[in-house]
Coordinates of C-alpha atoms and ligand atoms in Angstrom, one line a residue:
Chain A
M803 CA -13.6 19.5 -1.6
N804 CA -12.4 22.5 0.2
M805 CA -11.3 21.6 3.7
K806 CA -9.6 23.4 6.5
T807 CA -7.1 21.0 7.9
G808 CA -5.9 21.1 11.5
T809 CA -2.9 19.5 13.1
L810 CA -3.0 15.9 14.4
K811 CA -0.9 15.5 17.5
Q812 CA 0.5 12.1 18.6
I813 CA 2.9 10.8 21.1
L814 CA 4.5 7.5 20.0
L815 CA 5.9 5.5 22.9
I816 CA 8.2 2.7 22.1
T817 CA 9.0 0.5 25.1
D818 CA 9.6 -3.1 26.1
G819 CA 8.0 -3.2 29.5
C820 CA 7.1 -1.8 32.7
S821 CA 7.7 1.7 34.1
N822 CA 9.2 1.7 37.6
Q823 CA 9.4 5.3 38.6
G824 CA 7.2 8.4 38.9
E825 CA 3.6 9.0 38.0
D826 CA 1.3 6.3 36.6
P827 CA 1.9 6.5 32.8
A828 CA -1.8 5.8 32.1
A829 CA -2.8 8.9 34.1
M830 CA -0.3 11.0 32.1
A831 CA -1.7 9.6 28.9
A832 CA -5.1 10.6 30.0
L833 CA -3.7 14.1 30.6
A834 CA -2.4 14.1 27.1
R835 CA -5.7 13.1 25.7
E836 CA -7.5 15.9 27.5
Q837 CA -5.3 18.2 25.5
G838 CA -6.0 16.7 22.1
I839 CA -2.9 14.6 22.0
S840 CA -3.3 10.9 21.4
V841 CA -0.8 8.4 22.9
N842 CA 0.1 5.3 21.0
V843 CA 2.3 2.6 22.4
I844 CA 4.4 -0.1 20.8
G845 CA 5.7 -2.8 22.9
V846 CA 8.8 -4.4 21.4
M847 CA 9.7 -8.0 22.1
E848 CA 12.8 -9.9 21.1
N849 CA 12.5 -13.6 21.8
D850 CA 11.6 -12.8 25.3
T851 CA 8.1 -12.1 26.1
I852 CA 6.7 -9.1 27.8
D853 CA 5.3 -10.0 31.2
E854 CA 1.6 -9.7 32.0
K855 CA 2.1 -6.5 34.0
G856 CA 4.0 -4.8 31.2
L857 CA 1.3 -5.9 28.8
Q858 CA -1.4 -4.4 30.9
E859 CA 0.4 -1.2 31.3
I860 CA 0.9 -0.8 27.5
E861 CA -2.7 -1.4 26.9
S862 CA -3.9 1.0 29.5
I863 CA -1.6 3.8 28.4
A864 CA -3.1 3.6 24.9
L865 CA -6.6 3.2 26.1
S866 CA -6.5 6.2 28.4
G867 CA -4.4 8.1 25.9
G868 CA -7.1 7.6 23.2
G869 CA -4.5 5.9 21.0
I870 CA -3.6 2.4 19.8
S871 CA -1.3 -0.2 21.2
Q872 CA 0.5 -3.0 19.5
I873 CA 2.9 -5.7 20.7
V874 CA 5.5 -6.8 18.1
Y875 CA 8.6 -8.7 17.6
S876 CA 11.4 -6.3 16.7
K877 CA 11.6 -7.7 13.2
Q878 CA 8.1 -6.3 12.4
L879 CA 8.7 -3.0 14.1
S880 CA 9.1 -0.9 10.9
H881 CA 5.9 -2.0 9.4
T882 CA 4.0 -1.7 12.7
V883 CA 5.2 1.8 13.6
Q884 CA 3.9 3.3 10.4
M885 CA 0.7 1.3 10.5
V886 CA -0.1 2.3 14.1
T887 CA 0.6 5.9 13.4
R888 CA -1.7 5.8 10.4
K889 CA -4.5 3.9 12.2
A890 CA -4.3 6.4 15.1
M891 CA -4.6 9.3 12.7
T892 CA -7.7 7.7 11.1
Q893 CA -9.1 7.0 14.5
T894 CA -8.7 10.6 15.6
I895 CA -10.1 12.1 12.5
Q896 CA -13.0 9.6 12.7
G897 CA -13.7 10.8 16.2
L898 CA -13.8 14.4 15.1
V899 CA -16.0 13.5 12.1
N900 CA -18.4 11.6 14.4
K901 CA -18.6 14.6 16.7
E902 CA -19.5 16.7 13.7
L903 CA -22.1 14.3 12.5
Q904 CA -23.7 14.3 15.8
Q905 CA -24.0 18.0 15.8
I906 CA -25.8 17.8 12.4
L907 CA -27.8 14.7 12.7
G908 CA -28.5 14.5 16.4
N909 CA -26.9 13.0 19.4
S910 CA -27.3 9.3 18.8
T911 CA -26.0 9.3 15.3
S912 CA -22.6 7.8 14.5
M913 CA -21.0 6.4 11.4
E914 CA -22.5 3.0 12.1
D915 CA -26.0 4.3 11.9
L916 CA -25.6 5.7 8.4
P917 CA -26.5 3.6 5.4
P918 CA -23.4 2.1 3.7
D919 CA -23.4 4.7 0.8
K920 CA -23.4 7.7 3.2
R921 CA -20.7 5.9 5.2
G922 CA -18.6 5.7 2.1
E923 CA -19.0 9.4 1.6
V924 CA -18.0 10.1 5.2
M925 CA -15.0 7.8 4.7
E926 CA -13.9 9.8 1.7
V927 CA -13.7 12.9 3.9
V928 CA -11.8 10.9 6.5
D929 CA -9.3 9.6 3.9
E930 CA -8.9 13.1 2.5
L931 CA -8.1 14.5 5.9
G932 CA -5.7 11.7 6.7
E933 CA -3.8 12.6 3.5
T934 CA -3.7 16.3 3.9
S935 CA -3.7 17.1 7.7
K936 CA -0.6 18.3 9.4
L937 CA 0.9 15.7 11.7
E938 CA 3.1 16.1 14.7
V939 CA 4.5 13.0 16.2
L940 CA 6.6 13.1 19.3
V941 CA 8.5 9.9 19.6
L942 CA 9.4 8.7 23.1
V943 CA 11.9 5.9 23.2
D944 CA 12.6 3.8 26.2
T945 CA 16.3 3.4 26.5
S946 CA 16.5 1.4 29.7
A947 CA 19.1 -1.3 29.7
S948 CA 16.9 -4.1 28.2
M949 CA 16.2 -2.0 25.2
K950 CA 19.9 -1.6 24.3
H951 CA 20.1 -4.2 21.5
K952 CA 16.8 -3.2 20.1
L953 CA 17.8 0.4 19.4
P954 CA 19.2 -0.2 15.9
T955 CA 15.8 -1.7 14.9
V956 CA 14.0 1.3 16.5
K957 CA 16.1 3.7 14.5
D958 CA 15.2 1.8 11.3
A959 CA 11.6 1.9 12.2
L960 CA 11.6 5.6 12.7
L961 CA 13.3 6.2 9.4
D962 CA 10.7 4.1 7.8
L963 CA 8.0 6.1 9.6
S964 CA 9.3 9.3 8.1
L965 CA 9.4 7.7 4.7
S966 CA 5.7 6.7 5.0
M967 CA 4.5 10.0 6.4
N968 CA 6.5 12.2 4.1
A969 CA 4.7 10.6 1.2
R970 CA 1.5 12.2 2.4
M971 CA 0.5 15.6 1.0
G972 CA 0.2 17.1 4.5
D973 CA 3.2 18.4 6.4
N974 CA 4.9 16.4 9.1
K975 CA 6.9 17.2 12.1
F976 CA 8.7 14.7 14.2
S977 CA 10.7 15.1 17.4
V978 CA 12.5 12.3 19.3
F979 CA 13.0 12.0 23.0
V980 CA 14.6 9.3 25.1
F981 CA 14.0 8.3 28.7
P982 CA 15.7 8.0 31.1
G983 CA 17.9 11.0 30.1
K984 CA 21.4 11.6 31.4
R985 CA 20.4 13.9 34.2
K986 CA 16.6 14.3 33.7
D987 CA 13.8 11.8 33.3
V988 CA 13.6 12.6 29.6
E989 CA 16.1 14.0 27.1
K990 CA 15.6 15.6 23.8
L991 CA 17.4 13.9 20.9
L992 CA 15.9 15.7 18.0
D993 CA 13.9 18.9 17.8
W994 CA 10.8 19.2 15.5
T995 CA 11.8 18.4 12.0
P996 CA 10.2 16.9 9.0
K997 CA 13.1 14.6 8.4
L998 CA 14.4 11.8 10.7
E999 CA 17.5 10.9 8.8
V1000 CA 19.7 12.7 11.3
L1001 CA 18.9 9.9 13.7
T1002 CA 21.4 7.7 11.9
K1003 CA 24.2 9.7 13.4
I1004 CA 22.7 10.3 16.9
F1005 CA 21.3 6.9 17.7
P1006 CA 24.4 4.8 17.8
K1007 CA 25.8 7.1 20.5
L1008 CA 23.0 6.6 22.8
T1009 CA 23.7 5.3 26.3
T1010 CA 21.2 3.2 28.1
G1011 CA 20.0 3.7 31.7
G1012 CA 18.6 1.5 34.4
I1013 CA 15.3 3.1 35.3
T1014 CA 12.1 3.4 33.3
P1015 CA 10.3 6.6 34.2
T1016 CA 7.5 6.3 31.6
G1017 CA 4.9 8.5 33.4
P1018 CA 7.3 11.5 34.0
A1019 CA 8.5 11.1 30.4
I1020 CA 5.0 11.5 28.9
N1021 CA 4.3 14.4 31.2
E1022 CA 7.4 16.3 30.1
A1023 CA 6.7 15.5 26.4
L1024 CA 3.4 17.2 26.8
G1025 CA 5.1 20.4 27.9
Y1026 CA 7.0 20.3 24.7
F1027 CA 3.8 20.3 22.7
H1028 CA 2.4 23.2 24.8
K1029 CA 5.3 25.5 24.0
K1030 CA 4.9 24.9 20.3
R1031 CA 1.2 25.4 20.2
S1032 CA 0.6 28.0 22.9
L1033 CA -0.3 30.7 20.3
R1034 CA -2.8 28.6 18.4
G1035 CA -4.4 27.1 21.4
L1036 CA -5.1 23.5 22.1
L1037 CA -6.4 21.1 19.5
S1038 CA -9.5 20.5 21.7
H1039 CA -10.4 24.1 21.1
D1040 CA -9.6 23.8 17.4
D1041 CA -12.0 20.9 17.2
E1042 CA -15.0 23.1 16.8
S1043 CA -13.5 25.1 13.9
F1044 CA -11.7 22.1 12.5
F1045 CA -14.6 21.0 10.3
E1046 CA -16.4 24.2 9.9
E1047 CA -16.2 24.1 6.2
T1048 CA -16.4 20.4 5.8
V1049 CA -19.9 19.2 5.9
Chain B
M483 CA 0.4 -8.6 12.8
M484 CA -3.0 -7.1 13.3
T485 CA -5.3 -9.9 12.3
N486 CA -9.0 -10.0 12.9
H487 CA -9.2 -12.2 15.9
S488 CA -12.2 -10.6 17.4
L489 CA -14.2 -10.8 14.2
R490 CA -13.2 -14.5 13.9
K491 CA -14.6 -15.2 17.3
Q492 CA -17.8 -13.4 16.5
C493 CA -18.7 -14.9 13.2
N494 CA -17.5 -18.2 12.2
L495 CA -20.1 -18.6 9.6
L496 CA -20.8 -22.2 8.7
P497 CA -21.8 -23.3 5.2
G498 CA -25.6 -22.9 4.8
S499 CA -25.8 -19.8 7.1
L500 CA -28.1 -17.1 5.7
I501 CA -27.1 -13.5 5.8
T502 CA -29.7 -10.8 5.0
G503 CA -28.8 -7.1 4.6
K504 CA -30.5 -4.7 7.0
W505 CA -30.9 -2.0 4.3
N506 CA -31.4 -3.7 0.9
K507 CA -32.8 -7.0 2.3
N508 CA -30.9 -9.2 -0.2
P509 CA -30.3 -12.7 1.1
Y510 CA -27.0 -14.5 0.8
R511 CA -26.4 -18.1 1.6
I512 CA -22.8 -18.8 2.7
Q513 CA -21.1 -21.7 0.9
Q514 CA -17.6 -21.6 2.2
E515 CA -14.8 -19.3 3.5
L516 CA -12.5 -18.1 0.8
G517 CA -9.9 -16.5 3.0
Y518 CA -9.3 -13.9 5.6
G519 CA -6.9 -11.0 6.0
A520 CA -6.1 -8.0 8.1
N521 CA -9.4 -6.3 7.3
G522 CA -12.0 -9.0 7.3
I523 CA -13.2 -12.4 6.3
V524 CA -14.3 -13.3 2.7
Y525 CA -16.9 -15.9 2.0
L526 CA -18.2 -17.5 -1.1
A527 CA -22.0 -17.1 -1.1
E528 CA -25.0 -17.8 -3.3
S529 CA -27.2 -14.8 -4.1
N530 CA -30.3 -14.4 -6.2
N531 CA -28.0 -13.7 -9.1
G532 CA -25.5 -16.5 -8.7
Q533 CA -22.2 -16.9 -6.8
V534 CA -20.6 -13.9 -5.2
A535 CA -17.8 -13.1 -2.8
L536 CA -18.9 -11.4 0.4
K537 CA -16.6 -9.6 2.7
L538 CA -17.4 -9.1 6.4
S539 CA -15.5 -6.8 8.6
D540 CA -15.9 -5.0 11.9
D541 CA -13.7 -2.2 10.8
Y542 CA -16.0 0.5 9.4
S543 CA -13.3 2.7 8.1
S544 CA -11.3 0.1 6.1
I545 CA -14.4 -1.6 4.7
S546 CA -15.9 1.8 3.6
S547 CA -12.6 2.8 1.9
E548 CA -12.4 -0.5 0.1
M549 CA -15.9 -0.2 -1.0
N550 CA -15.3 3.3 -2.3
I551 CA -12.4 2.1 -4.4
L552 CA -14.3 -0.9 -5.8
K553 CA -17.2 1.4 -6.7
S554 CA -15.0 3.8 -8.5
F555 CA -13.6 1.0 -10.5
S556 CA -17.0 -0.4 -11.4
K557 CA -17.6 3.0 -13.1
V558 CA -14.5 2.6 -15.3
Q559 CA -15.3 1.0 -18.6
G560 CA -13.6 -2.2 -19.4
H561 CA -11.8 -2.5 -16.1
S562 CA -10.5 -6.0 -15.6
L563 CA -8.1 -5.7 -12.7
G564 CA -10.3 -6.0 -9.5
P565 CA -13.6 -7.7 -8.8
S566 CA -16.7 -5.7 -9.7
F567 CA -18.7 -4.2 -6.9
F568 CA -22.3 -5.2 -6.3
E569 CA -23.6 -3.8 -3.0
A570 CA -22.9 -2.9 0.6
D571 CA -25.1 -3.6 3.6
D572 CA -25.1 -4.4 7.2
W573 CA -25.9 -7.8 8.7
L574 CA -27.6 -7.7 12.1
K575 CA -26.1 -10.3 14.3
N576 CA -27.9 -10.5 17.6
G577 CA -29.0 -6.9 17.1
R578 CA -25.5 -5.7 16.4
P579 CA -24.7 -4.6 12.8
I580 CA -21.7 -6.0 11.1
P581 CA -20.9 -4.3 7.8
F582 CA -20.3 -6.3 4.7
Y583 CA -20.0 -5.8 0.9
V584 CA -20.7 -8.0 -2.0
M585 CA -18.5 -8.3 -5.1
E586 CA -17.8 -10.5 -8.1
Y587 CA -16.4 -13.9 -7.1
I588 CA -13.1 -14.4 -8.9
K589 CA -12.7 -18.1 -9.4
G590 CA -9.3 -19.5 -9.9
E591 CA -6.0 -20.3 -8.3
G592 CA -3.7 -18.1 -6.3
Y593 CA -0.7 -16.9 -8.3
S594 CA 2.0 -18.7 -6.3
A595 CA 0.1 -22.0 -6.3
F596 CA -0.5 -21.7 -10.0
I597 CA 3.2 -21.1 -10.8
E598 CA 4.2 -24.0 -8.5
Q599 CA 1.9 -26.3 -10.4
K600 CA 2.4 -25.1 -14.0
G601 CA 6.0 -24.0 -13.9
D602 CA 8.1 -20.8 -14.4
S603 CA 7.2 -20.5 -18.1
W604 CA 4.0 -18.9 -17.0
V605 CA 5.7 -16.1 -15.0
G606 CA 6.4 -13.9 -18.0
V607 CA 3.0 -14.3 -19.7
L608 CA 1.1 -13.6 -16.5
M609 CA 3.2 -10.5 -15.9
L610 CA 2.4 -9.3 -19.4
Q611 CA -1.3 -9.5 -18.6
L612 CA -0.8 -7.8 -15.3
L613 CA 1.1 -5.0 -17.0
S614 CA -1.7 -4.4 -19.4
S615 CA -4.2 -4.2 -16.6
L616 CA -1.9 -1.9 -14.7
D617 CA -1.5 0.4 -17.7
E618 CA -5.3 0.7 -17.8
L619 CA -5.5 1.5 -14.1
H620 CA -2.6 4.0 -14.3
K621 CA -4.3 5.8 -17.2
Q622 CA -7.2 6.5 -14.7
G623 CA -4.7 8.0 -12.3
W624 CA -4.5 5.2 -9.8
A625 CA -1.7 3.0 -8.5
F626 CA -2.7 -0.4 -7.2
G627 CA -0.3 -0.1 -4.2
D628 CA -0.3 -3.5 -2.4
L629 CA 0.7 -5.6 -5.4
K630 CA 1.9 -9.1 -4.4
P631 CA 1.2 -12.7 -5.3
D632 CA -1.2 -13.1 -2.5
N633 CA -3.5 -10.5 -4.1
L634 CA -3.3 -12.1 -7.6
I635 CA -5.6 -14.8 -8.8
V636 CA -5.2 -16.7 -12.1
T637 CA -8.7 -17.4 -13.3
I638 CA -9.5 -20.8 -14.7
P639 CA -10.0 -21.9 -17.4
A640 CA -9.2 -18.6 -19.2
Y641 CA -5.8 -18.3 -17.4
K642 CA -6.2 -14.6 -17.0
I643 CA -4.7 -12.7 -14.1
R644 CA -6.9 -10.7 -11.8
C645 CA -6.3 -8.8 -8.6
I646 CA -8.3 -9.0 -5.4
D647 CA -7.9 -6.8 -2.3
V648 CA -8.0 -3.3 -3.8
G649 CA -7.6 -1.8 -0.3
G650 CA -4.2 -0.4 -1.2
T651 CA -5.3 1.4 -4.4
T652 CA -4.2 5.0 -4.2
L653 CA -4.6 8.1 -6.4
F654 CA -1.3 9.2 -7.9
G655 CA 0.5 11.8 -5.8
R656 CA -0.9 10.4 -2.5
S657 CA 0.7 8.2 0.0
I658 CA 0.5 4.4 -0.2
K659 CA -1.3 3.3 2.8
E660 CA -1.2 -0.5 2.5
F661 CA 2.0 -2.3 1.4
T662 CA 4.0 -5.4 2.0
E663 CA 7.6 -4.9 2.7
F664 CA 9.1 -7.3 0.2
F665 CA 7.2 -5.6 -2.6
D666 CA 7.6 -2.0 -1.3
R667 CA 10.0 0.4 -3.1
G668 CA 10.5 2.3 0.1
Y669 CA 11.6 -0.8 2.1
W670 CA 14.3 -1.5 -0.4
G671 CA 15.5 2.1 -0.3
M672 CA 14.6 2.6 -4.0
G673 CA 12.3 5.5 -3.7
S674 CA 9.4 7.1 -1.9
R675 CA 6.0 5.7 -0.8
K676 CA 4.1 8.2 -3.0
A677 CA 1.8 6.6 -5.5
D678 CA 3.1 6.7 -9.1
P679 CA 3.3 4.2 -11.9
Q680 CA 6.9 3.3 -10.9
Y681 CA 5.7 2.2 -7.5
D682 CA 3.6 -0.6 -9.0
L683 CA 6.3 -1.5 -11.6
F684 CA 8.8 -2.0 -8.8
A685 CA 6.3 -4.4 -7.2
V686 CA 5.9 -6.3 -10.5
A687 CA 9.7 -6.8 -10.6
M688 CA 9.6 -8.1 -7.1
I689 CA 6.7 -10.5 -8.0
I690 CA 9.0 -11.9 -10.7
I691 CA 11.8 -12.2 -8.2
N692 CA 9.5 -13.8 -5.7
S693 CA 8.5 -16.4 -8.3
F694 CA 12.0 -17.7 -8.2
Y695 CA 12.5 -17.1 -4.5
P696 CA 9.2 -18.4 -3.0
K697 CA 10.5 -18.0 0.5
R698 CA 11.4 -14.3 -0.1
F699 CA 14.3 -12.7 1.8
S700 CA 14.8 -9.7 4.0
K701 CA 16.9 -6.6 3.4
K702 CA 20.5 -6.5 4.5
G703 CA 22.5 -3.4 3.8
D704 CA 22.3 -1.8 0.4
G705 CA 19.0 -2.8 -1.1
Y706 CA 19.9 -2.3 -4.8
K707 CA 23.1 -4.3 -4.5
Q708 CA 21.4 -7.1 -2.7
L709 CA 18.6 -7.4 -5.3
N710 CA 21.2 -7.4 -8.1
E711 CA 23.0 -10.2 -6.3
M712 CA 19.9 -12.2 -5.8
I713 CA 19.0 -11.9 -9.5
K714 CA 22.5 -13.1 -10.5
Q715 CA 22.2 -16.1 -8.2
K716 CA 19.1 -17.5 -9.9
K717 CA 19.5 -18.7 -13.5
G718 CA 15.8 -18.5 -14.1
L719 CA 15.9 -14.8 -13.5
H720 CA 18.8 -14.0 -15.9
P721 CA 16.6 -13.5 -19.0
Y722 CA 14.6 -10.8 -17.0
S723 CA 17.6 -9.1 -15.6
K724 CA 17.5 -6.0 -17.8
V725 CA 13.8 -5.4 -17.3
L726 CA 14.1 -6.1 -13.6
D727 CA 17.0 -3.6 -13.2
R728 CA 15.1 -0.9 -15.0
A729 CA 11.9 -1.5 -13.1
V730 CA 13.7 -1.6 -9.7
K731 CA 15.4 1.7 -10.5
G732 CA 12.1 3.3 -11.6
Q733 CA 13.3 3.9 -15.1
Y734 CA 10.1 2.9 -16.9
Q735 CA 7.7 5.7 -17.7
S736 CA 4.7 3.5 -18.0
A737 CA 3.5 -0.1 -17.5
D738 CA 3.2 -0.3 -21.3
E739 CA 6.9 0.5 -21.7
M740 CA 7.9 -2.3 -19.3
R741 CA 5.4 -4.6 -21.0
H742 CA 7.0 -3.9 -24.3
D743 CA 10.5 -4.9 -23.0
L744 CA 9.1 -8.0 -21.3
L745 CA 7.5 -9.0 -24.6
G746 CA 10.8 -8.5 -26.3
I747 CA 12.3 -11.1 -23.9
L748 CA 9.6 -13.6 -24.3
N749 CA 9.5 -13.2 -28.1
R750 CA 13.2 -13.8 -28.3
Q751 CA 12.9 -16.2 -31.3
P752 CA 10.8 -14.2 -33.7
E753 CA 12.6 -11.0 -32.9
H754 CA 15.8 -12.7 -33.8
K755 CA 14.5 -13.8 -37.2
K756 CA 13.3 -10.3 -38.0
V757 CA 16.7 -8.9 -37.3
E758 CA 18.4 -11.3 -39.6
A759 CA 15.9 -10.7 -42.3
Q760 CA 16.5 -7.1 -42.1
S761 CA 20.3 -7.3 -41.9
T762 CA 20.5 -9.4 -45.0
F763 CA 18.3 -6.8 -46.7
Q764 CA 20.8 -4.2 -45.7
G765 CA 23.6 -6.5 -46.6
K766 CA 25.0 -6.5 -43.1
K767 CA 25.5 -9.3 -40.5
N768 CA 24.0 -8.7 -37.1
N769 CA 25.6 -10.7 -34.3
N770 CA 23.4 -9.4 -31.5
S771 CA 21.0 -12.2 -31.4
T772 CA 19.7 -12.7 -27.9
S773 CA 18.8 -9.4 -26.3
Q774 CA 18.0 -6.3 -28.2
T775 CA 18.1 -2.9 -26.6
R776 CA 15.2 -0.5 -26.9
S777 CA 17.2 2.0 -28.9
M778 CA 18.0 -0.7 -31.5
R779 CA 14.3 -1.6 -31.9
K780 CA 13.5 2.1 -32.2
K781 CA 16.0 2.4 -35.0
R782 CA 14.5 -0.5 -36.7
K783 CA 11.1 1.0 -36.5
K784 CA 12.4 4.2 -38.0
K785 CA 14.0 2.2 -40.8
K786 CA 10.7 0.5 -41.4
R787 CA 8.9 3.8 -41.6
G788 CA 11.5 5.0 -44.0
L789 CA 10.8 2.0 -46.2
L790 CA 7.1 2.7 -46.1
E791 CA 7.6 6.3 -47.1
T792 CA 9.7 5.3 -50.1
L793 CA 7.0 2.8 -51.1
I794 CA 4.2 5.4 -50.9
L795 CA 6.3 7.9 -52.8
A796 CA 6.9 5.3 -55.5
I797 CA 3.2 4.5 -55.8
F798 CA 2.4 8.2 -56.0
V799 CA 4.9 8.8 -58.7
S800 CA 3.7 5.8 -60.7
I801 CA 0.1 7.0 -60.5
L802 CA 1.2 10.4 -61.7
Y803 CA 3.1 8.7 -64.5
V804 CA 0.0 6.6 -65.5
L805 CA -2.1 9.7 -65.5
Y806 CA 0.5 11.5 -67.6
V807 CA 0.7 8.6 -70.1
Y808 CA -3.1 8.4 -70.1
N809 CA -3.3 12.1 -70.9
Q810 CA -0.8 11.8 -73.6
F811 CA -2.7 9.0 -75.1
L812 CA -5.9 11.1 -75.3
Ligands
ADP371 N1 -13.5 -11.4 -5.1 C1 -12.9 -12.5 -4.6 N2 -13.0 -13.7 -5.2 C2 -12.4 -14.8 -4.7 N3 -11.7 -14.8 -3.6 C3 -11.5 -13.7 -2.9 C4 -12.1 -12.5 -3.3 N4 -11.8 -11.5 -2.5 C5 -11.0 -12.1 -1.5 N5 -10.9 -13.4 -1.8 C6 -10.1 -14.4 -0.9 O1 -10.1 -13.9 0.4 C7 -8.8 -13.7 0.9 C8 -8.7 -12.5 1.8 O2 -9.2 -11.3 1.2 P1 -8.5 -9.9 1.2 O3 -9.5 -9.0 0.5 O4 -7.1 -10.1 0.7 O5 -8.5 -9.6 2.8 P2 -7.7 -8.5 3.5 O6 -7.8 -7.2 2.7 O7 -8.5 -8.3 4.8 O8 -6.4 -9.0 3.8 C9 -7.9 -13.6 -0.3 O9 -6.6 -14.0 -0.1 C10 -8.6 -14.5 -1.3 O10 -8.2 -15.8 -1.1

């Protein structure tokens, strides 16, 4: 199969609760989605539980960001981070494929309407793209005070993520941001790179802050994608050409 | 974990319920639930052609991927690892389609329960069987991926090991999508998550370790050191230690090679006798009685071949001689 692969863009937000400063993070996630960037959220619990308000926020960020949310105990973080990233990729590709199907087969058609055999064929294309697409993940880590003792686990989970993703045939780029930053809402820890191993050195030196400016952090992260992609245009524009040669 | 709560709520199918496919119209009568996992619920059902396993899921992507894998196996001649695939369809529940597929029902006992009942002496034998099946699968260019006791069934009464849940099966060179940390090479820091034969062989080693540590354990610090230590601490694992070490380090080129070494361990007695017979023949005493290394066995093979060549040569010469004598006689 000869396929043109585009770049899948994701923000991965790792947090343990509620934002308390700046714009509504769900609105910022919606803004991301408009630009073809999906926002996934992982809520990390220790033995404590996340309060109802935090839970709702996590769900609504992912929902309006077109991504996936998952609440986990920190012990399961590694396995969850790679699974959420993968599921989100599949979901995005699935969405693009569905759009393509509708153009060919008429508006009301989606994967569910196809007979199982045809569905299997579509899924082969989705799997193929999941394996070969370029992937950019911008990781946003909440480093407010309550996250402090979870940071070593977060680091391990991110190393595990790069292990999983780098086993794919497609290229990967990761970048890592933390919020709140020293002077700004968000601070860059690691520039776009295929390898996350460097984190082992950087992470232990992190200081934690008091506030949780989740919304502003997402907003700034977006700007970072823009700069990288300004030449090629937004993914939402790519969409049309994305599958030109596919079906 | 991501379990299928929503699906559970939607369809708690009671024994006796009838499911008819929207496309192929084949009826299935539910007999009992066999189990459920991250991707759906599996039922035992009665079809027009006997008992089958039926998997319901509300996740179109994962069920379609699984179906694709099962289908591609059903095309492979003599496959024996996973269940054979029968058909896929949708069940209309209150007008809403729920996808399902139908496969061979593998009747037996889960691997862990089986070992608990029958004892450790089955571990080696079952792993030999598993390695044969894996070798077959690997020759087709696939890794099983998510190998673990939970995905292994020992069929009864034949006591043959089979795999269920082929969702993790991956073409060599691609990334493993489904795995379980304890059995995952990447988790233990022993290599990548790219599918290759060694990925599965690592998992086989971990299944053997798990058989002696039913509660499993999580990684602390250096994975290799820890695994070594855990093997040392269990007497039952000592005979396997060489094979485990090589498998964990990814030093086996194929499932067959690992199987060969495992067989060597399980066949300790006869191997021993063979060596003695040979050493007396050579007029030497061989003290290495318990564990032979591969290189030794190779050497022995070479010697055997040498013997055969001498024999053939001798026969050849005697035939020539007979012909010569015969000619002389005329
Ligand atoms: N073909 C089969 N024959 C017998 N039992 C099966 C079969 N397939 C699945 N099962 C049972 O159903 C359980 C869940 O199935 P599985 O495919 O592992 O689900 P998931 O992939 O969603 O985790 C298994 O643990 C097993 O007990």
